[in-house]
Coordinates of C-alpha atoms in Angstrom, one line a residue:
X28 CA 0.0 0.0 0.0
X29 CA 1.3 3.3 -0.3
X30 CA 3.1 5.6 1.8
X31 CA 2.4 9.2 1.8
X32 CA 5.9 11.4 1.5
X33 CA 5.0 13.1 4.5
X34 CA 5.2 10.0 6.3
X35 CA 9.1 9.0 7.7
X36 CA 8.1 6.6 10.4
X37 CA 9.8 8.8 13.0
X38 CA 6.1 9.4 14.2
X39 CA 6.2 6.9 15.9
X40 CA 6.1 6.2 19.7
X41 CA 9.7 6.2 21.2
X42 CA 8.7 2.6 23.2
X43 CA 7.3 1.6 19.3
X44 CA 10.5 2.8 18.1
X45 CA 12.6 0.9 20.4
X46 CA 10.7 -2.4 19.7
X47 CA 11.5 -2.0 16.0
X48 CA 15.5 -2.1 16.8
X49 CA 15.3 -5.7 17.0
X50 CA 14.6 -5.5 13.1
X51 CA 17.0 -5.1 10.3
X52 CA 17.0 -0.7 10.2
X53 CA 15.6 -0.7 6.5
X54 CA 12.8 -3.2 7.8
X55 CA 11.9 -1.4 10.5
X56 CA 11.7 2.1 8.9
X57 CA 8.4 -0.3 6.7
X58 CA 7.3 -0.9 9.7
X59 CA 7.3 2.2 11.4
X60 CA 5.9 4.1 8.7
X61 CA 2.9 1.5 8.5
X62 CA 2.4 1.5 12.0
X63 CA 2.0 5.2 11.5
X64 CA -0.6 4.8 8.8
X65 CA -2.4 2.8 11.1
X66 CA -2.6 5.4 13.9
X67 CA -3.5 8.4 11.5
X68 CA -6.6 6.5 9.7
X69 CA -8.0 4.1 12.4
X70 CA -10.4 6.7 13.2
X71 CA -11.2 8.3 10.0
X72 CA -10.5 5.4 7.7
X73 CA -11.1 1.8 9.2
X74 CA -10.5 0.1 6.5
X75 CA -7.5 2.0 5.4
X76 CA -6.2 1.4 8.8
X77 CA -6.8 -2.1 8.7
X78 CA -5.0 -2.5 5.3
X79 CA -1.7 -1.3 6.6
X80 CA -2.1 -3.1 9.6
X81 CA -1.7 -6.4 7.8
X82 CA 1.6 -4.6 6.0
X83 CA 3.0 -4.3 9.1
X84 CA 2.1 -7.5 10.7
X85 CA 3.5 -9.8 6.9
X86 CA 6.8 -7.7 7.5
X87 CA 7.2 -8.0 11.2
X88 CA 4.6 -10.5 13.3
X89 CA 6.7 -11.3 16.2
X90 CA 7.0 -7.1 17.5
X91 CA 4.1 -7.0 20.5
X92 CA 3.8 -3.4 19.2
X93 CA 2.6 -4.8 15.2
X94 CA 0.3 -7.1 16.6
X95 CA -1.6 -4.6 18.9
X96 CA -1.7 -2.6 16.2
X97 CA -3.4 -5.3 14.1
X98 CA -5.6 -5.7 16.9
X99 CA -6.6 -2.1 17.1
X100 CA -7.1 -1.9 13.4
X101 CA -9.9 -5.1 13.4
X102 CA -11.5 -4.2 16.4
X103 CA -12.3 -0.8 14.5
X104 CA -13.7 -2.8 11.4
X105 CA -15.9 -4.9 13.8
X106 CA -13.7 -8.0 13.4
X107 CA -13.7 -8.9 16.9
X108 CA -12.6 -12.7 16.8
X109 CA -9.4 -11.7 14.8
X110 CA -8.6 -8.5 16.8
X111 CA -9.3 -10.8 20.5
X112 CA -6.2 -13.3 19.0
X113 CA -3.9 -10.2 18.0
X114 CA -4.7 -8.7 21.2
X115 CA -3.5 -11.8 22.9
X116 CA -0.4 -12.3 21.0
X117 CA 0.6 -9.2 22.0
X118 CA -0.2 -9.7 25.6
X119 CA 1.8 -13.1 25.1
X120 CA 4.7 -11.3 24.0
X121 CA 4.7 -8.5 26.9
X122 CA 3.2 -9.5 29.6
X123 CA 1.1 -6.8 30.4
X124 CA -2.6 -6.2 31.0
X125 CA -3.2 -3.0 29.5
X126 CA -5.1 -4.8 26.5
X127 CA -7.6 -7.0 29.1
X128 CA -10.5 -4.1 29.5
X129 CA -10.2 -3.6 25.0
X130 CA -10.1 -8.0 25.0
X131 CA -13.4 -8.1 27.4
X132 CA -15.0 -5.9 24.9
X133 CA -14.2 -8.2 22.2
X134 CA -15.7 -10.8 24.2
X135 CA -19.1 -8.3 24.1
X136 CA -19.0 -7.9 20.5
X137 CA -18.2 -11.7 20.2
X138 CA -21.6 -12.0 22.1
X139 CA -20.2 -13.6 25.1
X140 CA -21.0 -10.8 27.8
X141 CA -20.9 -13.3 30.3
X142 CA -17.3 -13.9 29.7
X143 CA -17.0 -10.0 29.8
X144 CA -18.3 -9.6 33.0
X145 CA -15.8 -12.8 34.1
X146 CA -13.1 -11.0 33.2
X147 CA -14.1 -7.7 34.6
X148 CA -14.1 -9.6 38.3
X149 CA -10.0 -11.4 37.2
X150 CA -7.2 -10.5 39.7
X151 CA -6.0 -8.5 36.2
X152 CA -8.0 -5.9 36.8
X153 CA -6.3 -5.4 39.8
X154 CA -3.0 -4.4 38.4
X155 CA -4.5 -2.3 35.5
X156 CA -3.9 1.6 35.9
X157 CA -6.7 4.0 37.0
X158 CA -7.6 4.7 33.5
X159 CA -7.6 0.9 32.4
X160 CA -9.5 0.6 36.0
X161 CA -12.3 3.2 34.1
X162 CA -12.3 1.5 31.1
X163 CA -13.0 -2.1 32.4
X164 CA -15.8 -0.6 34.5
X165 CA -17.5 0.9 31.2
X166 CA -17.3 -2.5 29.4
X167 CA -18.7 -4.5 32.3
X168 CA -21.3 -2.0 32.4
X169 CA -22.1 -2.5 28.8
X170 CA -22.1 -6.2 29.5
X171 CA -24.9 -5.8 31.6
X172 CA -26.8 -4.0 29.7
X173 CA -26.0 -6.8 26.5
X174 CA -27.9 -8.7 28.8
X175 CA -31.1 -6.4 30.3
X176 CA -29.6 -5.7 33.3
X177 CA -30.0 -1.9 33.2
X178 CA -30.1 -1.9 36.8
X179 CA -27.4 -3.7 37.5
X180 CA -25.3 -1.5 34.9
X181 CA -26.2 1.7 36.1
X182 CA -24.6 0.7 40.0
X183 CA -21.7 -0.6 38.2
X184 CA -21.1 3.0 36.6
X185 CA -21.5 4.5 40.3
X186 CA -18.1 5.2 41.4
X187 CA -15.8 7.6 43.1
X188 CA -14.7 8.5 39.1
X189 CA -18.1 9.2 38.2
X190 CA -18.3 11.6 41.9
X191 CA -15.6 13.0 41.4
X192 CA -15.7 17.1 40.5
X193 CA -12.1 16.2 38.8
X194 CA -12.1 16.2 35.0
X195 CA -10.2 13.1 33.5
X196 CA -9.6 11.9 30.0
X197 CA -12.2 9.4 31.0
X198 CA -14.8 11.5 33.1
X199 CA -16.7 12.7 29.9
X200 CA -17.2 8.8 28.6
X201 CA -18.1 7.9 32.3
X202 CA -20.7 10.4 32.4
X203 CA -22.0 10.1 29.4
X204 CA -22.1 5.7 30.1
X205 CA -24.1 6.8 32.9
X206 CA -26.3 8.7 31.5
X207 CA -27.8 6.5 28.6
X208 CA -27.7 3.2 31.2
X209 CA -30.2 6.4 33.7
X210 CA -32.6 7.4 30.4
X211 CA -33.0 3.6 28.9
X212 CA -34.0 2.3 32.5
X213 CA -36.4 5.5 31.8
X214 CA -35.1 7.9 34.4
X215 CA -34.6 11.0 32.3
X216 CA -34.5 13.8 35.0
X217 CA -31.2 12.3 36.1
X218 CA -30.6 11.3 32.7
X219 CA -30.5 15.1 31.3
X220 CA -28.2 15.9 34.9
X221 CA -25.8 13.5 33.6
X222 CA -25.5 14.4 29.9
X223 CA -24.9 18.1 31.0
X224 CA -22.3 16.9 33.5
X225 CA -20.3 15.4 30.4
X226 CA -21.3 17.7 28.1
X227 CA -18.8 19.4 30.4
X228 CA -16.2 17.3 30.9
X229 CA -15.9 16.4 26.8
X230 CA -13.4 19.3 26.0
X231 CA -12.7 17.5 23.0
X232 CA -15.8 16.3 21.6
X233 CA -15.5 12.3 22.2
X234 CA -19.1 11.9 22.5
X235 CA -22.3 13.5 21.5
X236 CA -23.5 14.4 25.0
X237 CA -24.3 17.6 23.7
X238 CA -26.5 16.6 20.9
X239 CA -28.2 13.7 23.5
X240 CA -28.9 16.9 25.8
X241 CA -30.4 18.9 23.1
X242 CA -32.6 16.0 21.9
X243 CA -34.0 15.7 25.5
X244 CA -34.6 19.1 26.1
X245 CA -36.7 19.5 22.7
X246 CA -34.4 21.5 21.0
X247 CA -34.5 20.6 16.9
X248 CA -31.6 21.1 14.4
X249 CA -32.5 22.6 11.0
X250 CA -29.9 21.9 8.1
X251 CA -28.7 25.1 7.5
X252 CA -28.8 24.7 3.4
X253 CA -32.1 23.6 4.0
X254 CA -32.9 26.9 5.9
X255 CA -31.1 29.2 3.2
X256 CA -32.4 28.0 0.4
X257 CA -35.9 28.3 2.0
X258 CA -35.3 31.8 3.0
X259 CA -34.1 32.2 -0.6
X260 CA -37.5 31.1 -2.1
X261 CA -39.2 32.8 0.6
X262 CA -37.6 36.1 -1.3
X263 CA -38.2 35.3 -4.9
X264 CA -41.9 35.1 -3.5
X265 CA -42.0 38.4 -2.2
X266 CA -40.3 40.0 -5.0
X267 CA -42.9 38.7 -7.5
X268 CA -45.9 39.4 -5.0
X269 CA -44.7 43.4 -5.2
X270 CA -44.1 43.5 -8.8
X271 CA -47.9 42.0 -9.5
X272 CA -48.9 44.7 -6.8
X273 CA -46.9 47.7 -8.4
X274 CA -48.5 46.2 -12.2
X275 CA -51.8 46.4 -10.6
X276 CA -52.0 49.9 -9.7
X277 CA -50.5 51.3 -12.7
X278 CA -53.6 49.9 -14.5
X279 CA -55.8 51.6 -12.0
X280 CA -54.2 54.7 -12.5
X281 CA -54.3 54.3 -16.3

């Protein structure tokens, strides 16, 4: 596939970077500038993402860093079973449990919630950072939901993250977890509480909380186009209404 110019592959993280050392250097430099292919379409280009994802991972399968990459790339395209085995691989190779909340979500989309919520209660969790902590909290939440427990997801969303007055790079998605799990169990007083509260947290726009608020307060969105070009018409109309009037009374005064 190719490579923009733009792209040298120096993009890269410095910990992806060192991982590629074990490669021959013009090898790695393929890689690298795959990997950053991946990381600039994933969220804008799926597919594309997932294309040079499998670049990266015929050129170099045994770096942890390729294969979470792959992983990344096919649990954006939905292919859950393939991304779950990357995700692994990679876990194999490091040791870590950063991936575990991203594989339990696989296990979701897999349609095994129960297994989900299994590995939400692992001693795993346990050594995951606060963020990873968050993140596992909103899958097993969304497990329980997969499986009509809105009850039971809404007290797993209650935490001292979601309390907290602190703004996070998680509290926004918290809030906003919260508030769909309070308005589909049909509480929509707290519901619209909780959508404001992320609407201020998301400084960068990660959910539609604000659109979710608008909906439930009544407000409507006109296209604007759609709006323009009625005003537009709305013109034309008036313009030809005044020149029939101004016809009119010259024949009168005629």
């Amino acid at each position: 596939m190719p490579i923009p110019e733009d792209v040298t592959g120096e993009e890269i993280d410095k910990d992806v970077r060192q991982e590629l050392l074990s490669l021959p250097k013009g090898l790695a430099e393929d890689v690298a500038k795959n990997l950053v292919m991946v990381a600039r379409l994933i969220d804008e280009d799926p597919e594309g993402a997932y294309g040079y994802s499998k670049v990266a991972l015929r050129l170099a399968s045994r770096v942890a860093a390729v294969r979470e990459a792959a992983g990344f790339a096919a649990y954006a395209n939905q292919k859950y079973s393939e991304a779950l085995a990357e995700f692994r691989a990679a876990r194999r190779m490091t040791g870590s449990v950063e991936l575990w909340p991203v594989m339990a979500d696989c296990e979701r989309g897999l349609g095994r919630p129960e297994k989900a919520l299994d590995m939400a209660g692992a001693p795993e969790v346990h050594k995951l950072d606060k963020a990873g902590q968050v993140e596992m909290r909103l899958v097993a939440a969304g497990a329980r939901r997969d499986m009509d427990q809105l009850d039971a997801a809404i007290v797993t969303l209650q935490s001292p993250e979601l309390a907290s007055n602190s703004v996070q790079p998680w509290t926004a998605r918290l809030r906003y977890a919260y508030a769909d799990a309070l308005l589909a169990a049909g509480r929509e007083g707290e519901a619209r509480e909780w959508f404001a509260k992320a609407v201020e947290a998301d400084r960068d726009g990660s959910t539609d909380a604000s659109d979710r608020l608008a909906e439930l307060d009544g407000v409507e969105f006109v296209d604007a186009f759609a709006e323009g070009d009625s005003d537009a018409e709305a013109d034309e109309k008036v313009v030809e209404d005044d020149g029939d009037e101004e016809g009119e009374g010259d024949e009168h005064k005629g």
